[in-house]
mmCIF file of C-alpha atoms and ligand atoms in Angstrom:
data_model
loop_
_atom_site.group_PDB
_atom_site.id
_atom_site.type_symbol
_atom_site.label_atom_id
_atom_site.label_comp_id
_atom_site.label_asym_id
_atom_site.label_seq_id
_atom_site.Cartn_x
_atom_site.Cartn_y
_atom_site.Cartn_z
ATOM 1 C CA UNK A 1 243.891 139.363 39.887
ATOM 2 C CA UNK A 2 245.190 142.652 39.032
ATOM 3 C CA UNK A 3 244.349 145.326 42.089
ATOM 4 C CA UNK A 4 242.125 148.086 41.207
ATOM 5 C CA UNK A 5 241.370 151.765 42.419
ATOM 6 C CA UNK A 6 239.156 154.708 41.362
ATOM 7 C CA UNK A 7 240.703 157.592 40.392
ATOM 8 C CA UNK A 8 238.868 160.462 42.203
ATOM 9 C CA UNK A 9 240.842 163.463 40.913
ATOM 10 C CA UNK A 10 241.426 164.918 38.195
ATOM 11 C CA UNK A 11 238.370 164.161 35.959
ATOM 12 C CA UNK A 12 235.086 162.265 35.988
ATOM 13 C CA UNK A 13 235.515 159.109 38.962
ATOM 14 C CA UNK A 14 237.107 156.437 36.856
ATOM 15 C CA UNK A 15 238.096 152.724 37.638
ATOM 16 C CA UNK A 16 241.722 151.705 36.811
ATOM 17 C CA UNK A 17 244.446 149.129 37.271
ATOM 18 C CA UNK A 18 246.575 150.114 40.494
ATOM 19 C CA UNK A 19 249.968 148.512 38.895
ATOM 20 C CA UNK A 20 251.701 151.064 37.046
ATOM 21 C CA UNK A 21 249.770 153.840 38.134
ATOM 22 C CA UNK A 22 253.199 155.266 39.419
ATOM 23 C CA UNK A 23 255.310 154.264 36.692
ATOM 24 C CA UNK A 24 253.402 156.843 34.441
ATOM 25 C CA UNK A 25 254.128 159.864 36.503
ATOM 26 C CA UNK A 26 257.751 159.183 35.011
ATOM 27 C CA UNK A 27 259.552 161.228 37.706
ATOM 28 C CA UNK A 28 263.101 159.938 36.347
ATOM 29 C CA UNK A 29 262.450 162.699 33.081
ATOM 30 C CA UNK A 30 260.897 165.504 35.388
ATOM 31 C CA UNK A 31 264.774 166.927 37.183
ATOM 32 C CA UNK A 32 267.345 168.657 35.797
ATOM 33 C CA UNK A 33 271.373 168.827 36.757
ATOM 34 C CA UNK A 34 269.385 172.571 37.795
ATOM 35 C CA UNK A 35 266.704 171.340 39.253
ATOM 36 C CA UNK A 36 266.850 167.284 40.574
ATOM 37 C CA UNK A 37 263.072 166.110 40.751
ATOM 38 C CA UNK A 38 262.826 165.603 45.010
ATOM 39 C CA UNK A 39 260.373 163.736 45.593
ATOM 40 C CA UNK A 40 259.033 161.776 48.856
ATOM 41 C CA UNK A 41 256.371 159.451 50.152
ATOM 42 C CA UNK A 42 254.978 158.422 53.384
ATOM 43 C CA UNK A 43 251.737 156.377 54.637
ATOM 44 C CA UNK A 44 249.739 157.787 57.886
ATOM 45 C CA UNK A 45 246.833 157.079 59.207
ATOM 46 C CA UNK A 46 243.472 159.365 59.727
ATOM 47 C CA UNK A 47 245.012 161.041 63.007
ATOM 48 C CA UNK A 48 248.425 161.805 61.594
ATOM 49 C CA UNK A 49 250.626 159.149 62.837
ATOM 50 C CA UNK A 50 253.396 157.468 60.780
ATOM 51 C CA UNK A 51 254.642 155.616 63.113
ATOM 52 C CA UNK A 52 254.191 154.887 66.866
ATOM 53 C CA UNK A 53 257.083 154.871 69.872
ATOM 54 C CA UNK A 54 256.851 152.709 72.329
ATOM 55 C CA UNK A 55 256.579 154.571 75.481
ATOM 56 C CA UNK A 56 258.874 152.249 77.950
ATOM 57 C CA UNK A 57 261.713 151.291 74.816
ATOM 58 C CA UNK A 58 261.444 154.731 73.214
ATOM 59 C CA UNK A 59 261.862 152.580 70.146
ATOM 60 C CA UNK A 60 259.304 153.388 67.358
ATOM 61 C CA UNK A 61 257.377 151.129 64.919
ATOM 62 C CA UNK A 62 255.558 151.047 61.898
ATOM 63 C CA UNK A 63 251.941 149.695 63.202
ATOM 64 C CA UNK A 64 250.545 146.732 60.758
ATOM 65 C CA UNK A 65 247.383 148.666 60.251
ATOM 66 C CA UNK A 66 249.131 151.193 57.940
ATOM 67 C CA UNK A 67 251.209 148.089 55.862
ATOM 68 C CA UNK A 68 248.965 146.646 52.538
ATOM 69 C CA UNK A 69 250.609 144.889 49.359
ATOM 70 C CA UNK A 70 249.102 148.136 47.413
ATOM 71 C CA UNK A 71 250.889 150.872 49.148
ATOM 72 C CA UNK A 72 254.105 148.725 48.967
ATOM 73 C CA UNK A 73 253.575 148.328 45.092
ATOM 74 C CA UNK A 74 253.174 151.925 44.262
ATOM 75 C CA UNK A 75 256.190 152.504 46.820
ATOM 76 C CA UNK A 76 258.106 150.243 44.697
ATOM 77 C CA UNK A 77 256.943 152.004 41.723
ATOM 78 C CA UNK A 78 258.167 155.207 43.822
ATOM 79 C CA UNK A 79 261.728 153.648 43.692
ATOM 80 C CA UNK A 80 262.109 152.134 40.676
ATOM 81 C CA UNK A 81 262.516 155.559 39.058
ATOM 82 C CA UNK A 82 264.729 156.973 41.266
ATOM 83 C CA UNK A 83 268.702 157.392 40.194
ATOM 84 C CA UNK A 84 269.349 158.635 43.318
ATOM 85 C CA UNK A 85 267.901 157.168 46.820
ATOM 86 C CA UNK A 86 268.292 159.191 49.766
ATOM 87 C CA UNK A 87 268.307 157.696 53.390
ATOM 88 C CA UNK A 88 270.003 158.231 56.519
ATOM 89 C CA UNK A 89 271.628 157.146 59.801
ATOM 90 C CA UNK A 90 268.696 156.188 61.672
ATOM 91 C CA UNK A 91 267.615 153.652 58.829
ATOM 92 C CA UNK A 92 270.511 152.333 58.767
ATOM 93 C CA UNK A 93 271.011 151.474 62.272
ATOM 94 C CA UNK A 94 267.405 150.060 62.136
ATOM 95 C CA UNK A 95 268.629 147.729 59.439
ATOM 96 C CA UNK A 96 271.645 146.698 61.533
ATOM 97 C CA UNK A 97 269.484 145.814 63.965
ATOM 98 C CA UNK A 98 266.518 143.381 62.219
ATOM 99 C CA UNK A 99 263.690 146.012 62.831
ATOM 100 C CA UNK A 100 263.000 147.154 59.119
ATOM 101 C CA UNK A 101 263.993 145.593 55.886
ATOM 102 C CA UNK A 102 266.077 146.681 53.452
ATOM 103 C CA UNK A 103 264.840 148.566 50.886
ATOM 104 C CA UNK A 104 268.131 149.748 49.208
ATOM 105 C CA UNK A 105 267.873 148.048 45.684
ATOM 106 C CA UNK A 106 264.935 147.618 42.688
ATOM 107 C CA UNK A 107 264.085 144.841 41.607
ATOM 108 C CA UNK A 108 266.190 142.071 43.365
ATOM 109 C CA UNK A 109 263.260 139.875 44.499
ATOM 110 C CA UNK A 110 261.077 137.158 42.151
ATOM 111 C CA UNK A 111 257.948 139.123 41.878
ATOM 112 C CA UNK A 112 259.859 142.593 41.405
ATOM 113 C CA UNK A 113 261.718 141.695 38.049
ATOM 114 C CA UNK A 114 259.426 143.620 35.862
ATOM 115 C CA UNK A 115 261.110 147.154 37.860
ATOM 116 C CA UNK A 116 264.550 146.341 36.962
ATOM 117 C CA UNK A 117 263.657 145.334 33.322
ATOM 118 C CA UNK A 118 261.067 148.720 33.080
ATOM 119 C CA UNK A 119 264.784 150.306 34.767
ATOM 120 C CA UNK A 120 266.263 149.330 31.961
ATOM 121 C CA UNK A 121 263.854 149.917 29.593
ATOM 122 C CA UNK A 122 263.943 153.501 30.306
ATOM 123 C CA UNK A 123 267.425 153.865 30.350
ATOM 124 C CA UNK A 124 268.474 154.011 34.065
ATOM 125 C CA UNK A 125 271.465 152.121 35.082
ATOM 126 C CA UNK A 126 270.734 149.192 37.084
ATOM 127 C CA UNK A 127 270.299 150.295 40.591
ATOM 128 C CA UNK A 128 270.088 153.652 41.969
ATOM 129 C CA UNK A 129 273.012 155.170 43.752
ATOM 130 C CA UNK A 130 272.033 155.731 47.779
ATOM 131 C CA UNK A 131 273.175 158.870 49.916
ATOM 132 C CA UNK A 132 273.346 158.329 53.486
ATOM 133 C CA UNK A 133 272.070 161.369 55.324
ATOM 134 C CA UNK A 134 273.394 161.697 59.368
ATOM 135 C CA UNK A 135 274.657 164.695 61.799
ATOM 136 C CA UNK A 136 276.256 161.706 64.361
ATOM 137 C CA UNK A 137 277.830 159.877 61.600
ATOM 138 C CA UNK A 138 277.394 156.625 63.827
ATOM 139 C CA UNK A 139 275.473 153.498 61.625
ATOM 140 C CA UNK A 140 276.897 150.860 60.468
ATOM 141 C CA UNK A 141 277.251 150.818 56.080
ATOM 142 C CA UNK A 142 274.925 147.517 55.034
ATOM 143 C CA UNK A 143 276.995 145.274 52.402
ATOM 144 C CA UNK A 144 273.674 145.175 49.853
ATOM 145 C CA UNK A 145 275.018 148.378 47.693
ATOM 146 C CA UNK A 146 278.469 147.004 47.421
ATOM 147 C CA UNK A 147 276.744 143.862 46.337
ATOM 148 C CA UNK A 148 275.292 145.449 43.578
ATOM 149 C CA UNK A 149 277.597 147.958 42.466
ATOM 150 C CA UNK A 150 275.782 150.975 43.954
ATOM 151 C CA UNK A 151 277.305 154.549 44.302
ATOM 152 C CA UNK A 152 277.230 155.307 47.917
ATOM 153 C CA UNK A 153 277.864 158.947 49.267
ATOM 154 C CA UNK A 154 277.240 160.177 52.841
ATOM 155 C CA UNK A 155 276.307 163.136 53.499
ATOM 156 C CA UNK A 156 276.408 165.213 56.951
ATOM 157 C CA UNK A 157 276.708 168.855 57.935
ATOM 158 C CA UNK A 158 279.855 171.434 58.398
ATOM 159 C CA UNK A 159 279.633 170.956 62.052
ATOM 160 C CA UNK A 160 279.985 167.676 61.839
ATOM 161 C CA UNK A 161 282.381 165.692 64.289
ATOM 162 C CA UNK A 162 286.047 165.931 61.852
ATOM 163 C CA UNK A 163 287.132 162.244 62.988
ATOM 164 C CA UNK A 164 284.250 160.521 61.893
ATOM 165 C CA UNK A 165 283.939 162.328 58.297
ATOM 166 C CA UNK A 166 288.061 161.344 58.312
ATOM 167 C CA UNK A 167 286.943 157.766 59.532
ATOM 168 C CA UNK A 168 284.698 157.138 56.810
ATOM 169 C CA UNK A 169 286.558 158.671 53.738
ATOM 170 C CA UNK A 170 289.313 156.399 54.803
ATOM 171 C CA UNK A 171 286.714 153.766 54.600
ATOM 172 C CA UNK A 172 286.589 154.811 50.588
ATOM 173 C CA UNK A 173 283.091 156.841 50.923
ATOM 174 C CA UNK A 174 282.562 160.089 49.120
ATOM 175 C CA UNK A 175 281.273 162.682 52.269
ATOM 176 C CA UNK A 176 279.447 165.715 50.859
ATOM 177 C CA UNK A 177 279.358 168.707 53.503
ATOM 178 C CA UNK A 178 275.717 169.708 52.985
ATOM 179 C CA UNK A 179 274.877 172.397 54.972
ATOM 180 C CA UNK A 180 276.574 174.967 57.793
ATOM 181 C CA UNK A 181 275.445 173.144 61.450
ATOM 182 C CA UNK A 182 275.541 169.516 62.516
ATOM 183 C CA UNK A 183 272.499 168.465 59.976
ATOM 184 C CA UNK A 184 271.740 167.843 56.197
ATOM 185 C CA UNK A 185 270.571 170.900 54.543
ATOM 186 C CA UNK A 186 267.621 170.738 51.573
ATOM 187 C CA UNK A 187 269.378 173.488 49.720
ATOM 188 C CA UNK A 188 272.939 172.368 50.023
ATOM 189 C CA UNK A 189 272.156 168.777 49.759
ATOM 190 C CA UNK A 190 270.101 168.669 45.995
ATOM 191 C CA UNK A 191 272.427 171.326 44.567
ATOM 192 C CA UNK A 192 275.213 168.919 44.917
ATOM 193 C CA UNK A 193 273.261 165.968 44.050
ATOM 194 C CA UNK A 194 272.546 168.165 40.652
ATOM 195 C CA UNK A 195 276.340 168.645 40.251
ATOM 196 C CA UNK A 196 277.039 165.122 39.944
ATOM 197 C CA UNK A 197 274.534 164.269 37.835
ATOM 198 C CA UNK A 198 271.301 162.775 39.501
ATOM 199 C CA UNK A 199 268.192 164.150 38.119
ATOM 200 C CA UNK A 200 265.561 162.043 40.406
ATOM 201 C CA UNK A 201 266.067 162.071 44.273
ATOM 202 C CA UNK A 202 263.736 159.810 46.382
ATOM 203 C CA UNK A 203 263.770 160.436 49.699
ATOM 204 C CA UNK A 204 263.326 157.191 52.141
ATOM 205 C CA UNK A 205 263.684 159.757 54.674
ATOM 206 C CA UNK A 206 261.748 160.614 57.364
ATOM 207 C CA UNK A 207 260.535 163.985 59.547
ATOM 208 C CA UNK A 208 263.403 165.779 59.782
ATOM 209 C CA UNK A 209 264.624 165.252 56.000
ATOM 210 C CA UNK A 210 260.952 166.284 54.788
ATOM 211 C CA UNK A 211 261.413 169.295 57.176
ATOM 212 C CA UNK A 212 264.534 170.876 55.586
ATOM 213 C CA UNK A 213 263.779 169.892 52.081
ATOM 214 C CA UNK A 214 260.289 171.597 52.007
ATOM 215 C CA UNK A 215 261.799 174.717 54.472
ATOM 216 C CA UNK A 216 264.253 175.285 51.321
ATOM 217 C CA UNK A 217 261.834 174.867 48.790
ATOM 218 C CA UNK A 218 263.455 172.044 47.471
ATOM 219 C CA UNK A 219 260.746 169.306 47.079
ATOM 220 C CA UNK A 220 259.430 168.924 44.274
ATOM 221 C CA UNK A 221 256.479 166.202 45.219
ATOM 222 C CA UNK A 222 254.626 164.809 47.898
ATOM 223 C CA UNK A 223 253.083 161.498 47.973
ATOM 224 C CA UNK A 224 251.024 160.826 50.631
ATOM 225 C CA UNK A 225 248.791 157.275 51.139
ATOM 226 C CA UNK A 226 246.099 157.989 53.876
ATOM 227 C CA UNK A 227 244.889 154.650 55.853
ATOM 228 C CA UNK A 228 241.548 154.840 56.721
ATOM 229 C CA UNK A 229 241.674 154.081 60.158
ATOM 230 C CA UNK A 230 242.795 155.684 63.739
ATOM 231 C CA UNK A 231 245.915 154.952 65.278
ATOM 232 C CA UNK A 232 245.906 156.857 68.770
ATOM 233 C CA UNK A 233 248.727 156.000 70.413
ATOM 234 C CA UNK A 234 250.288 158.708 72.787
ATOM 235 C CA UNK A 235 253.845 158.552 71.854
ATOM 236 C CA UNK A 236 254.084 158.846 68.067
ATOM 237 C CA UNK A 237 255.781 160.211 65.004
ATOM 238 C CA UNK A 238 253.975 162.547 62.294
ATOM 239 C CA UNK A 239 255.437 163.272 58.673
ATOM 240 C CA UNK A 240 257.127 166.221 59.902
ATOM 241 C CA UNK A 241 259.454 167.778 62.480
ATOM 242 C CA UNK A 242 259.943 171.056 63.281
ATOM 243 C CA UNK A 243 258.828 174.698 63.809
ATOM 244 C CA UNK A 244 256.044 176.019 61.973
ATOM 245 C CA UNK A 245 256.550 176.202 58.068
ATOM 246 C CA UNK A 246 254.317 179.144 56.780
ATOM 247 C CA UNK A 247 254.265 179.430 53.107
ATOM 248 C CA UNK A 248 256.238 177.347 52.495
ATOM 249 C CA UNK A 249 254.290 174.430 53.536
ATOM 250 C CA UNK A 250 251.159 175.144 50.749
ATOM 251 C CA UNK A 251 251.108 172.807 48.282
ATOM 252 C CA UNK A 252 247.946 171.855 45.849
ATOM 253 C CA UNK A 253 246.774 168.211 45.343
ATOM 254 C CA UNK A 254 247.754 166.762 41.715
ATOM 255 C CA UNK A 255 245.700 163.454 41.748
ATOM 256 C CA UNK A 256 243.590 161.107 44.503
ATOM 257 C CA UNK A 257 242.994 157.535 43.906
ATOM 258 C CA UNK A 258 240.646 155.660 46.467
ATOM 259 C CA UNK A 259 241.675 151.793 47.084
ATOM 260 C CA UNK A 260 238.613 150.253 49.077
ATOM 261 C CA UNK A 261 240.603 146.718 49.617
ATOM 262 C CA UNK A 262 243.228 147.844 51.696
ATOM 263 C CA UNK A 263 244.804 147.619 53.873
ATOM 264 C CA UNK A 264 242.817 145.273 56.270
ATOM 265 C CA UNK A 265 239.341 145.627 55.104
ATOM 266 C CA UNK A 266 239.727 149.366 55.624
ATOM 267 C CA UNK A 267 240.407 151.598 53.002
ATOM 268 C CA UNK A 268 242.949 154.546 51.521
ATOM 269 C CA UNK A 269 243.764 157.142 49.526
ATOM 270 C CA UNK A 270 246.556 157.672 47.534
ATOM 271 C CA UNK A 271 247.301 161.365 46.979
ATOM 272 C CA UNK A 272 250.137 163.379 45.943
ATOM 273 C CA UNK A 273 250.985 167.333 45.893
ATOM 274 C CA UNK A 274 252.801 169.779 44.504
ATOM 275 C CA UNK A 275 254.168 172.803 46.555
ATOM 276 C CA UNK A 276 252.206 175.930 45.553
ATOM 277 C CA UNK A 277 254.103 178.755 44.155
ATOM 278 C CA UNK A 278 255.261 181.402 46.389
HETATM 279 N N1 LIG B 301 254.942 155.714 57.685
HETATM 280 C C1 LIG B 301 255.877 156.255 56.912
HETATM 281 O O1 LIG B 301 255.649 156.518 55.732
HETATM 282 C C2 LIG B 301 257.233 156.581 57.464
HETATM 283 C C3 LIG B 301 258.144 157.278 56.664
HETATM 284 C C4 LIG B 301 259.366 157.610 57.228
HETATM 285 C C5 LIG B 301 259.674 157.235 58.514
HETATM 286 N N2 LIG B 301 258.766 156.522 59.238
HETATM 287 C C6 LIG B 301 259.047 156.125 60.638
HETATM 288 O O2 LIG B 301 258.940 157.295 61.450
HETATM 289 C C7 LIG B 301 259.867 157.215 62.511
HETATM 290 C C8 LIG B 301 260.722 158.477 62.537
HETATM 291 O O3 LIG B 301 261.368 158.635 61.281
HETATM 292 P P1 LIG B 301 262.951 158.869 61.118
HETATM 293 O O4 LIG B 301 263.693 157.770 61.762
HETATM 294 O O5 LIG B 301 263.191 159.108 59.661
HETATM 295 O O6 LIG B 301 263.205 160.182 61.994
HETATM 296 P P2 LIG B 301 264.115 161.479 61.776
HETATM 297 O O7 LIG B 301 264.215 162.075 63.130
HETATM 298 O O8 LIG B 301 263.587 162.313 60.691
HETATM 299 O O9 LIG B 301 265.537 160.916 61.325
HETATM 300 C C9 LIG B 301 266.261 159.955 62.054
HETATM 301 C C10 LIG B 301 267.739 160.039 61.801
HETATM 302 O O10 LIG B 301 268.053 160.316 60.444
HETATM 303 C C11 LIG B 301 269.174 161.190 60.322
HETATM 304 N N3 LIG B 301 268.724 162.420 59.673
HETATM 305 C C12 LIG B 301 267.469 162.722 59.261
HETATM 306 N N4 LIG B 301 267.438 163.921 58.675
HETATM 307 C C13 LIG B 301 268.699 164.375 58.717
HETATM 308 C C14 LIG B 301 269.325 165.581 58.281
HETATM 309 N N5 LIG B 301 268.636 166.546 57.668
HETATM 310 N N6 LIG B 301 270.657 165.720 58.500
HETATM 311 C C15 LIG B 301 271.386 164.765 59.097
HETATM 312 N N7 LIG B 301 270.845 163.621 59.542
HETATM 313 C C16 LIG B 301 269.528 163.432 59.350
HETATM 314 C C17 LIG B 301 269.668 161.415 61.734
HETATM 315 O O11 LIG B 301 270.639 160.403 61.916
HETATM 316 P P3 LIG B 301 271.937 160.520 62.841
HETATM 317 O O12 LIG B 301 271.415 160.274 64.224
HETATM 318 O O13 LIG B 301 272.806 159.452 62.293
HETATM 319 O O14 LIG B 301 272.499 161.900 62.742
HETATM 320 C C18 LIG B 301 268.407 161.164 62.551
HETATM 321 O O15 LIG B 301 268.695 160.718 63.867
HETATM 322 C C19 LIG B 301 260.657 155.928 62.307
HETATM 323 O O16 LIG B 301 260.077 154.906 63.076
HETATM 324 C C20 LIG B 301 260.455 155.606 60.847
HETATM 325 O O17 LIG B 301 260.562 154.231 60.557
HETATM 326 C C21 LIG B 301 257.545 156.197 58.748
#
């Protein structure tokens, strides 16, 4: 059966099909070479938390209470219309290691089909190219994009250590210097993106990444899915990192859908914003 939501904003409350809901936002026609369309997503929970550390490990986890088939459909939907996927170091060494899974390529699984074919119904190659974001330069490069033909770029700051960058464009990568000190700058990072091409950046980023790109003014959407339930937890992670953002952190809600299914019996909303005008 196909998953339904109401659509509390904009307009009169309205019940509609949750498949495809994303696809019509067409973010792959919004970005320029100018301007690339940034655009990110995370899932939290009522008190803030995206994910929780373990206090003893100091490793950190996505808790099952925020994971439903919905959120990962319109996540999918998220990618699909991406040309260019941004992640970075700490994702990848998370792959390396089992504890995530990877998430690197539309529409290679059975049920997923439909996003490669609506890929190349809209006229975007095949898969999207990946940039790997990381100051320490220390992951290990997963085989899936060379599998599937896949750009991949890596991208680090001006301070970063000179062997490593040397190590990897031996390696064949294309580094990008994207900022002055050891990290990935917003500003830097999407004007060179632009340069070469990509007009839709998703970011499968994280705190810090979110950080920089709204600091620089350089996201151009938010989506956020809000699980309705607490988390507590006393070591955790929350969307961003960083000191305080000021004006730069205003941003106006564009739509709110309500899914009373997921995930668990619980609830959410799925919500995404705009940054307000300065
Ligand atoms: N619930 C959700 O929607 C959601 C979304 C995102 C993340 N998460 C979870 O939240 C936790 C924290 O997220 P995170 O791992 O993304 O944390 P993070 O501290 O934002 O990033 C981790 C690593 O990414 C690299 N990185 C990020 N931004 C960079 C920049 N601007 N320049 C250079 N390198 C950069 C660095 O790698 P190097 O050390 O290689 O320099 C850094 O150590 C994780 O458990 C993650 O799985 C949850």
């Amino acid at each position: 059966m196909t998953a339904r939501m109401l659509r509390l904003y904009p307009g009169k409350p309205e019940e509609i099909a949750l498949p495809g809901t994303y696809l019509a936002h067409r973010l792959h026609e919004r970005g320029s070479a100018a301007a690339p369309f940034v655009y990110a997503s995370f899932v939290g929970s009522l008190d803030g938390r995206i994910a929780l550390r373990d206090p003893a490990t100091g490793e950190s986890r996505l808790p099952a209470g925020l994971v439903s088939g919905n959120d990962f459909r319109l996540f999918l939907e998220l990618q699909a219309q991406a040309d260019c996927l941004v992640t970075h170091g700490g994702y990848l060494r998370d792959l390396a290691a089992g504890r995530l899974d990877d998430v690197l390529q539309v529409g290679t699984q059975e049920a997923t089909r439909e996003l490669a074919q609506w890929r190349a119904d809209n006229g975007l190659p095949p898969q999207p190219a990946v940039v790997v974001a990381s100051a320490s330069l220390e992951f290990s490069m997963p085989d899936s994009p060379a599998r599937h033909g896949q750009r991949v770029l890596i991208a680090t700051g001006g301070g970063a250590p000179p062997d490593r960058v040397a190590r990897w464009r031996a390696a064949g990568y294309e580094v990008l210097i994207a900022g002055t000190g050891m990290s990935v700058e917003g500003g830097p990072l999407v004007r060179e993106l632009g340069n070469m091409g990509f007009r839709s950046l998703y970011l499968l980023t994280g705190p810090r990444m979110l950080d920089t790109m709204v600091r620089d003014r350089r996201l151009s959407r938010l989506y956020l899915t809000t699980a309705h339930r607490l988390l507590g937890g006393e070591s955790f992670h929350s969307m961003l990192s960083g000191p305080e953002l000021g004006d730069a952190g205003r941003l106006r809600l564009c739509a709110l859908h309500y899914d009373a299914s997921a995930p668990d019996g619980t609830g959410q909303f799925f919500a995404h914003f705009e940054p307000q005008p300065a």
